Every structure is written in C-alpha cells, then in structure tokens.
Amino acid sequence: MTSDPGLVDALTQLSFLVQGTLAELAGQHDLSLIQVRLLGVLRDREPAMSELGRHLGLDKSSITGLVDRAQRRGLVTRNVSDTDRRAVQVSITGAGQQLAEEIAARFTERIEAAAAPLSDPERQVLSRLATRIVTAAVRTPRSG
Amino acid sequence: MTSDPGLVDALTQLSFLVQGTLAELAGQHDLSLIQVRLLGVLRDREPAMSELGRHLGLDKSSITGLVDRAQRRGLVTRNVSDTDRRAVQVSITGAGQQLAEEIAARFTERIEAAAAPLSDPERQVLSRLATRIVTAAVRTPRSG
DNA sequence: TATTGTTATACTCTATAACTATA
DNA sequence: TATAGTTATAGAGTATAACAATA
C-alpha cells in the first residue's frame, strides 16, 4: 500500500503550485477562483441556477450571490427559462468570455513554463500518468 | 514551447482532485483549507505572527483573525516573545497537533488510493517528475 | 522613525432557514 | 406538494487603513 513516501508530498506541492498560479492570475483581474470556475462552466453551457450549483458543488443560495456579483460586473446574464418560468438560465457575456480566455491563456503559459524543466517525453509521461489518476477518480467517486 | 496540449489540463484536474480531497477531509472536522495550512506550518515551527503571514501569503490583519479563530477552538496558543515584546509567537496545542495528524493521515490514504491505479514504477516516475517541477518553481519564483 | 500586532471597516464566499412563485 | 430561486442572517476569510505599543 505504501509505495513511495514522497508521492503524496510531491502531488500536494504540485497542486498548490497549480492552484496558486490560477488564483494569482485570477486576482490580477480582481477575480476569485470560484468566479473563474463559474466562467469556465459557462463557456460551453447555459445552465439553470440549480445545475450551476451541482457543477460547482455549492448551495443554491451561494449561487445566487455568486451570479449576482458576476452579473454586476457584466460577466454573465440571467434569463428566465422558456419552458419553466421558475428557472433562471445563466449565460456568459462577451466580456466574460474574453476575460475567461485571457486568464486561461496566461494560465497555460505559466503551467507550461513550470513544466519546461522536463523533456518532451517526460512531459508526455507526466500528462498520461496524471490523466489516468484523474480518470480513475472520476469513475470511482468517493462514496462519502 | 507548446508541448502536449493535454498536460496543462491533466495537471489542473489533478490539482483540483488533490485540493478537493484535502478540503473535504478538513471540512469533516469543521476546518477550512487555510486552517489546515496554519496547523501544518506550526507543526515544526513557532513563528511570530508576521512570519506566519509570510508563510501563508496573507496580510497581518488576516493572520490576526485566523489565529483568533484557531485559538478560540483550542488549536493554537499565543505567547509574547521573550526578546521582542511587540512580537507574538504562535504555537500549536496538543489538540491541534492531533487534529493535524489525523487529517494528514486520512489525506495520505486518499491520495495513495487515488494513485493506486498506477504501478509501483509509474508512481515513482510521477513522484520524481512532480518533484522536479516543484523544485524548479521554488528556485525560480515568479518575479511579479 | 520603523516595526509588530490589533482594530475598524468593507467585501467575497458560504450555508441554513424562511420565503415567493411556479409546477 | 414539490421544485426553483431569492432573501435574511450568520460566520469565515481577506485586505486596507488607522491605531497602540515597542524597538
């Protein structure tokens, strides 16, 4: 069971590096991590508030506030659903899309720069090993 | 420069998996991520408030509140420094240590379980590649 | 004067509970 | 009745600015 005592440490530190980079870049545009995640979800979806809550793992009341603040900044819009007048569909605006793309581009640059010490084949191996862990985790969610 | 278009994605998803696991375990003990990090820093140090701020990347006023809440729960204590009567040294209590160890143990279990789909040599490779990225990043901090 | 820490204030983020409107 | 979303409220976490105590 106990493989390499350094693996957990290495993955933890790497996760802090990655998340810290994302938070820093978001902060440069006065955005929080959760606001960036919100924009990310909206890039290819137009979900109802309740769906947003499931995607982000937040209570519906939290989503109300989150969308309020994003809307106040012109990053998203609310629209009443055509088929269910209780439901509110959230869309990203052009400004929101632009901001999300800008942050994503800078983020990619930074992570690739961080991985630059590795050779090309090493990066490919890393990518594949990381993908296998993530894929397995998605297929086997922690039941608690 | 653009190596594998999937590397950034893979590392990002992995970082969310790792951080999400830590946040979930912390939450099971009504702790936030930053409170767990606070206890982690205090495991082998007895820093002043200002040093704590540097370790955690937070303003001194944020540290005051953070330590307030941890102290209220009996996880840390404040002591006036012997050599500088302005300075306040923060120590972890027995209860804090115990809680930190419990969470760290569960975290190690969960991350090792997540990495279990990889073979022993694969895990070792992953550990080494991740370590090289983190080490290089520490040696070459983003100047901004 | 400079540094250490706290306080006052404001804002984001989050949840629970109560509410409105719709289904 | 049940569901979708908002509002009211409370608390954690964060920063800026002003402050007190010490160096």
Short mmCIF file of C-alpha atoms (C1' of nucleotides) in Angstrom, two decimals:
data_model
loop_
_atom_site.label_atom_id
_atom_site.label_comp_id
_atom_site.label_asym_id
_atom_site.label_seq_id
_atom_site.Cartn_x
_atom_site.Cartn_y
_atom_site.Cartn_z
CA MET A 1 0.00 0.00 0.00
CA THR A 2 2.71 2.47 0.99
CA SER A 3 4.53 2.93 -2.25
CA ASP A 4 6.78 5.99 -2.33
CA PRO A 5 6.58 8.10 0.78
CA GLY A 6 7.30 11.13 -1.39
CA LEU A 7 4.46 10.77 -3.86
CA VAL A 8 1.75 12.35 -1.73
CA ASP A 9 4.04 15.22 -0.84
CA ALA A 10 5.03 15.80 -4.43
CA LEU A 11 1.45 15.80 -5.68
CA THR A 12 0.35 18.06 -2.86
CA GLN A 13 3.03 20.62 -3.53
CA LEU A 14 2.33 20.48 -7.24
CA SER A 15 -1.36 21.03 -6.58
CA PHE A 16 -0.58 24.11 -4.51
CA LEU A 17 1.64 25.41 -7.29
CA VAL A 18 -1.06 24.94 -9.91
CA GLN A 19 -3.91 26.32 -7.83
CA GLY A 20 -1.79 29.18 -6.55
CA THR A 21 -0.93 30.14 -10.11
CA LEU A 22 -4.58 30.14 -11.12
CA ALA A 23 -5.59 32.17 -8.08
CA GLU A 24 -2.82 34.68 -8.71
CA LEU A 25 -3.80 35.20 -12.34
CA ALA A 26 -7.45 35.50 -11.41
CA GLY A 27 -6.55 38.03 -8.75
CA GLN A 28 -4.77 40.16 -11.32
CA HIS A 29 -8.22 40.68 -12.82
CA ASP A 30 -9.90 41.04 -9.42
CA LEU A 31 -11.50 37.64 -9.77
CA SER A 32 -11.65 34.84 -7.23
CA LEU A 33 -11.04 31.19 -8.04
CA ILE A 34 -14.74 30.43 -7.81
CA GLN A 35 -15.59 33.25 -10.21
CA VAL A 36 -13.10 31.81 -12.70
CA ARG A 37 -14.63 28.39 -12.27
CA LEU A 38 -18.07 29.90 -12.83
CA LEU A 39 -16.94 31.46 -16.10
CA GLY A 40 -15.30 28.16 -17.05
CA VAL A 41 -18.52 26.23 -16.59
CA LEU A 42 -20.41 28.79 -18.67
CA ARG A 43 -18.04 28.57 -21.60
CA ASP A 44 -19.92 25.69 -23.17
CA ARG A 45 -23.18 25.62 -21.24
CA GLU A 46 -26.15 27.79 -20.36
CA PRO A 47 -27.24 26.07 -17.19
CA ALA A 48 -30.01 26.88 -14.76
CA MET A 49 -29.00 28.12 -11.31
CA SER A 50 -29.63 24.68 -9.82
CA GLU A 51 -27.40 22.99 -12.41
CA LEU A 52 -24.70 25.53 -11.69
CA GLY A 53 -24.90 24.58 -8.05
CA ARG A 54 -24.34 20.94 -8.91
CA HIS A 55 -21.43 21.75 -11.20
CA LEU A 56 -19.70 23.90 -8.60
CA GLY A 57 -20.76 21.95 -5.55
CA LEU A 58 -22.47 24.92 -3.92
CA ASP A 59 -25.82 25.59 -2.32
CA LYS A 60 -28.40 27.42 -4.41
CA SER A 61 -28.22 30.45 -2.13
CA SER A 62 -24.47 30.62 -2.71
CA ILE A 63 -25.08 30.50 -6.45
CA THR A 64 -27.47 33.43 -6.19
CA GLY A 65 -24.77 35.60 -4.65
CA LEU A 66 -22.06 34.34 -6.97
CA VAL A 67 -24.10 35.10 -10.06
CA ASP A 68 -25.21 38.44 -8.57
CA ARG A 69 -21.62 39.61 -8.29
CA ALA A 70 -20.62 38.30 -11.71
CA GLN A 71 -23.69 39.93 -13.26
CA ARG A 72 -22.95 43.24 -11.52
CA ARG A 73 -19.59 43.17 -13.28
CA GLY A 74 -21.15 42.40 -16.63
CA LEU A 75 -19.63 38.93 -16.92
CA VAL A 76 -22.85 36.91 -17.02
CA THR A 77 -26.57 37.46 -17.65
CA ARG A 78 -29.74 35.88 -16.26
CA ASN A 79 -32.65 34.79 -18.47
CA VAL A 80 -35.91 33.23 -17.44
CA SER A 81 -36.32 29.79 -18.97
CA ASP A 82 -38.82 29.40 -21.79
CA THR A 83 -40.07 26.05 -20.56
CA ASP A 84 -40.13 26.62 -16.79
CA ARG A 85 -40.91 30.08 -15.54
CA ARG A 86 -39.35 29.30 -12.15
CA ALA A 87 -35.98 28.53 -13.71
CA VAL A 88 -33.25 31.06 -14.47
CA GLN A 89 -30.68 30.33 -17.15
CA VAL A 90 -27.23 31.86 -16.81
CA SER A 91 -25.12 32.86 -19.82
CA ILE A 92 -21.64 34.26 -20.14
CA THR A 93 -21.31 37.65 -21.84
CA GLY A 94 -18.74 38.66 -24.43
CA ALA A 95 -16.77 40.44 -21.73
CA GLY A 96 -16.92 37.37 -19.54
CA GLN A 97 -15.76 35.13 -22.37
CA GLN A 98 -12.91 37.47 -23.17
CA LEU A 99 -11.79 37.59 -19.55
CA ALA A 100 -12.01 33.82 -19.20
CA GLU A 101 -9.94 33.32 -22.34
CA GLU A 102 -7.33 35.82 -21.23
CA ILE A 103 -6.89 34.11 -17.88
CA ALA A 104 -6.87 30.65 -19.46
CA ALA A 105 -4.16 31.72 -21.92
CA ARG A 106 -1.93 33.17 -19.19
CA PHE A 107 -2.53 30.11 -17.06
CA THR A 108 -1.47 27.76 -19.84
CA GLU A 109 1.67 29.81 -20.37
CA ARG A 110 2.56 29.68 -16.71
CA ILE A 111 1.96 25.97 -16.24
CA GLU A 112 3.85 25.13 -19.41
CA ALA A 113 6.71 27.31 -18.22
CA ALA A 114 6.67 25.48 -14.89
CA ALA A 115 6.86 22.16 -16.75
CA ALA A 116 9.62 23.37 -19.06
CA PRO A 117 12.41 21.77 -16.98
CA LEU A 118 11.10 18.41 -18.13
CA SER A 119 11.93 16.99 -21.53
CA ASP A 120 9.25 16.47 -24.12
CA PRO A 121 8.86 12.75 -23.46
CA GLU A 122 8.85 13.39 -19.72
CA ARG A 123 6.00 15.87 -20.04
CA GLN A 124 4.08 13.33 -22.09
CA VAL A 125 4.59 10.67 -19.44
CA LEU A 126 3.51 13.11 -16.73
CA SER A 127 0.41 14.06 -18.66
CA ARG A 128 -0.58 10.44 -19.13
CA LEU A 129 0.01 9.41 -15.54
CA ALA A 130 -1.93 12.42 -14.23
CA THR A 131 -4.77 11.71 -16.65
CA ARG A 132 -5.00 8.10 -15.52
CA ILE A 133 -5.35 9.14 -11.88
CA VAL A 134 -7.99 11.74 -12.65
CA THR A 135 -9.91 9.41 -14.94
CA ALA A 136 -9.94 6.62 -12.38
CA ALA A 137 -11.07 9.06 -9.67
CA VAL A 138 -13.97 10.26 -11.79
CA ARG A 139 -15.04 6.68 -12.45
CA THR A 140 -14.77 5.78 -8.77
CA PRO A 141 -16.17 8.69 -6.77
CA ARG A 142 -15.64 8.64 -3.01
CA SER A 143 -18.96 7.42 -1.72
CA GLY A 144 -18.95 9.64 1.40
CA MET B 1 7.01 25.81 -26.27
CA THR B 2 3.65 24.10 -26.79
CA SER B 3 4.44 20.55 -25.87
CA ASP B 4 1.40 18.41 -25.16
CA PRO B 5 -1.89 20.28 -25.25
CA GLY B 6 -3.19 17.90 -22.60
CA LEU B 7 -0.55 18.48 -19.96
CA VAL B 8 -1.98 21.67 -18.52
CA ASP B 9 -5.44 20.15 -18.41
CA ALA B 10 -4.21 16.99 -16.73
CA LEU B 11 -2.25 18.87 -14.08
CA THR B 12 -5.14 21.24 -13.46
CA GLN B 13 -7.63 18.44 -12.96
CA LEU B 14 -5.20 16.59 -10.75
CA SER B 15 -4.70 19.71 -8.65
CA PHE B 16 -8.45 20.06 -8.18
CA LEU B 17 -8.64 16.41 -7.15
CA VAL B 18 -5.86 16.81 -4.58
CA GLN B 19 -7.08 20.12 -3.18
CA GLY B 20 -10.67 18.97 -3.17
CA THR B 21 -9.70 15.90 -1.19
CA LEU B 22 -7.86 17.99 1.37
CA ALA B 23 -10.72 20.47 1.66
CA GLU B 24 -13.22 17.66 2.09
CA LEU B 25 -11.23 15.97 4.86
CA ALA B 26 -10.69 19.30 6.59
CA GLY B 27 -14.39 20.02 6.36
CA GLN B 28 -15.18 16.75 8.11
CA HIS B 29 -13.51 18.33 11.13
CA ASP B 30 -15.07 21.75 10.51
CA LEU B 31 -11.78 23.14 9.35
CA SER B 32 -11.04 25.23 6.28
CA LEU B 33 -8.08 24.69 3.99
CA ILE B 34 -6.31 27.72 5.39
CA GLN B 35 -6.77 26.49 8.97
CA VAL B 36 -5.22 23.16 7.97
CA ARG B 37 -2.32 25.01 6.35
CA LEU B 38 -1.92 27.06 9.50
CA LEU B 39 -1.66 23.91 11.62
CA GLY B 40 0.74 22.45 9.06
CA VAL B 41 3.09 25.40 9.30
CA LEU B 42 3.01 25.19 13.10
CA ARG B 43 3.96 21.52 13.19
CA ASP B 44 7.65 22.25 13.14
CA ARG B 45 7.81 25.98 13.88
CA GLU B 46 6.76 28.54 16.48
CA PRO B 47 6.68 31.61 14.29
CA ALA B 48 5.72 35.17 15.05
CA MET B 49 2.52 36.49 13.50
CA SER B 50 4.50 38.31 10.82
CA GLU B 51 6.40 35.15 9.85
CA LEU B 52 3.11 33.29 9.67
CA GLY B 53 1.87 35.90 7.25
CA ARG B 54 4.86 35.33 5.02
CA HIS B 55 4.48 31.55 5.15
CA LEU B 56 0.79 31.68 4.26
CA GLY B 57 0.94 34.68 1.95
CA LEU B 58 -1.57 36.67 3.98
CA ASP B 59 -1.72 40.16 5.40
CA LYS B 60 -1.00 40.55 9.11
CA SER B 61 -4.60 41.56 9.78
CA SER B 62 -5.78 38.34 8.17
CA ILE B 63 -3.40 36.39 10.39
CA THR B 64 -4.86 38.04 13.46
CA GLY B 65 -8.32 36.74 12.59
CA LEU B 66 -7.07 33.33 11.51
CA VAL B 67 -5.18 32.79 14.76
CA ASP B 68 -8.11 34.21 16.74
CA ARG B 69 -10.43 31.54 15.40
CA ALA B 70 -7.90 28.73 15.80
CA GLN B 71 -7.15 29.85 19.35
CA ARG B 72 -10.86 30.04 20.19
CA ARG B 73 -11.04 26.36 19.23
CA GLY B 74 -8.03 25.45 21.34
CA LEU B 75 -5.83 24.52 18.38
CA VAL B 76 -3.10 27.15 18.88
CA THR B 77 -1.82 29.47 21.59
CA ARG B 78 -0.28 32.95 21.58
CA ASN B 79 2.82 33.83 23.60
CA VAL B 80 4.62 37.15 23.84
CA SER B 81 8.18 36.84 22.59
CA ASP B 82 10.97 36.94 25.18
CA THR B 83 13.25 39.05 23.02
CA ASP B 84 10.74 41.46 21.45
CA ARG B 85 7.76 42.48 23.49
CA ARG B 86 5.90 43.60 20.37
CA ALA B 87 6.08 40.14 18.83
CA VAL B 88 3.61 37.31 19.41
CA GLN B 89 4.71 33.73 18.93
CA VAL B 90 2.13 31.16 17.86
CA SER B 91 2.32 27.52 18.94
CA ILE B 92 0.18 24.52 18.12
CA THR B 93 -1.52 22.79 21.04
CA GLY B 94 -1.76 19.06 21.64
CA ALA B 95 -5.29 19.08 20.32
CA GLY B 96 -4.16 20.98 17.24
CA GLN B 97 -1.33 18.56 16.63
CA GLN B 98 -3.64 15.60 16.99
CA LEU B 99 -6.16 17.07 14.58
CA ALA B 100 -3.45 17.91 12.04
CA GLU B 101 -2.06 14.39 12.23
CA GLU B 102 -5.47 12.83 11.83
CA ILE B 103 -6.23 14.87 8.74
CA ALA B 104 -2.76 14.26 7.29
CA ALA B 105 -3.13 10.52 7.76
CA ARG B 106 -6.54 10.40 6.05
CA PHE B 107 -5.23 12.62 3.29
CA THR B 108 -2.27 10.33 2.63
CA GLU B 109 -4.62 7.36 2.48
CA ARG B 110 -6.89 9.06 0.00
CA ILE B 111 -4.15 10.30 -2.32
CA GLU B 112 -2.41 6.94 -2.27
CA ALA B 113 -5.72 5.31 -3.08
CA ALA B 114 -6.19 7.70 -5.97
CA ALA B 115 -2.72 6.80 -7.26
CA ALA B 116 -3.31 3.08 -6.82
CA PRO B 117 -4.25 2.54 -10.49
CA LEU B 118 -0.61 3.23 -11.34
CA SER B 119 2.06 0.60 -10.96
CA ASP B 120 4.84 0.97 -8.45
CA PRO B 121 7.40 2.19 -11.00
CA GLU B 122 4.82 4.54 -12.51
CA ARG B 123 4.15 6.13 -9.16
CA GLN B 124 7.86 6.60 -8.67
CA VAL B 125 8.20 8.28 -12.04
CA LEU B 126 5.24 10.52 -11.26
CA SER B 127 6.69 11.46 -7.91
CA ARG B 128 10.03 12.38 -9.45
CA LEU B 129 8.58 14.41 -12.30
CA ALA B 130 6.27 16.31 -9.95
CA THR B 131 9.15 16.96 -7.58
CA ARG B 132 11.31 18.35 -10.36
CA ILE B 133 8.62 20.83 -11.38
CA VAL B 134 8.01 21.95 -7.83
CA THR B 135 11.72 22.23 -7.07
CA ALA B 136 12.39 24.27 -10.17
CA ALA B 137 9.44 26.56 -9.37
CA VAL B 138 10.74 27.19 -5.87
CA ARG B 139 14.17 28.05 -7.23
CA THR B 140 12.69 30.34 -9.88
CA PRO B 141 9.89 32.30 -8.22
CA ARG B 142 7.61 34.35 -10.49
CA SER B 143 9.03 37.82 -10.13
CA GLY B 144 5.66 39.55 -10.30
"C1'" DT C 1 11.08 56.60 12.95
"C1'" DA C 2 10.19 51.84 11.93
"C1'" DT C 3 8.11 47.52 13.11
"C1'" DT C 4 4.62 44.32 15.36
"C1'" DG C 5 0.25 43.35 16.04
"C1'" DT C 6 -4.73 44.66 16.69
"C1'" DT C 7 -8.95 47.04 15.47
"C1'" DA C 8 -12.39 49.06 12.38
"C1'" DT C 9 -14.37 48.51 8.17
"C1'" DA C 10 -15.80 46.53 3.85
"C1'" DC C 11 -16.28 42.95 0.71
"C1'" DT C 12 -16.46 38.00 -1.07
"C1'" DC C 13 -17.86 33.46 -0.17
"C1'" DT C 14 -20.56 30.01 2.07
"C1'" DA C 15 -24.53 27.70 4.47
"C1'" DT C 16 -29.21 27.33 6.83
"C1'" DA C 17 -33.81 28.71 7.16
"C1'" DA C 18 -37.74 31.09 5.62
"C1'" DC C 19 -40.00 32.90 1.80
"C1'" DT C 20 -42.24 33.59 -3.16
"C1'" DA C 21 -43.54 31.91 -7.44
"C1'" DT C 22 -44.28 28.27 -10.36
"C1'" DA C 23 -45.07 23.38 -11.47
"C1'" DT D 1 -46.91 19.15 -2.53
"C1'" DA D 2 -42.54 19.72 -4.64
"C1'" DT D 3 -39.16 22.46 -7.03
"C1'" DA D 4 -36.52 26.91 -8.49
"C1'" DG D 5 -34.72 30.75 -6.92
"C1'" DT D 6 -34.22 34.78 -3.66
"C1'" DT D 7 -33.75 36.92 0.78
"C1'" DA D 8 -32.33 37.26 5.61
"C1'" DT D 9 -28.93 36.11 8.52
"C1'" DA D 10 -24.61 34.43 10.34
"C1'" DG D 11 -19.97 33.38 10.06
"C1'" DA D 12 -15.18 32.57 7.86
"C1'" DG D 13 -11.71 34.67 5.22
"C1'" DT D 14 -9.39 38.53 3.11
"C1'" DA D 15 -7.48 43.35 2.50
"C1'" DT D 16 -6.76 48.44 3.55
"C1'" DA D 17 -6.23 51.99 6.75
"C1'" DA D 18 -5.70 53.74 11.26
"C1'" DC D 19 -4.02 52.84 15.64
"C1'" DA D 20 -1.12 51.42 20.08
"C1'" DA D 21 2.96 49.56 21.89
"C1'" DT D 22 7.60 48.61 21.44
"C1'" DA D 23 12.09 48.89 19.18
#
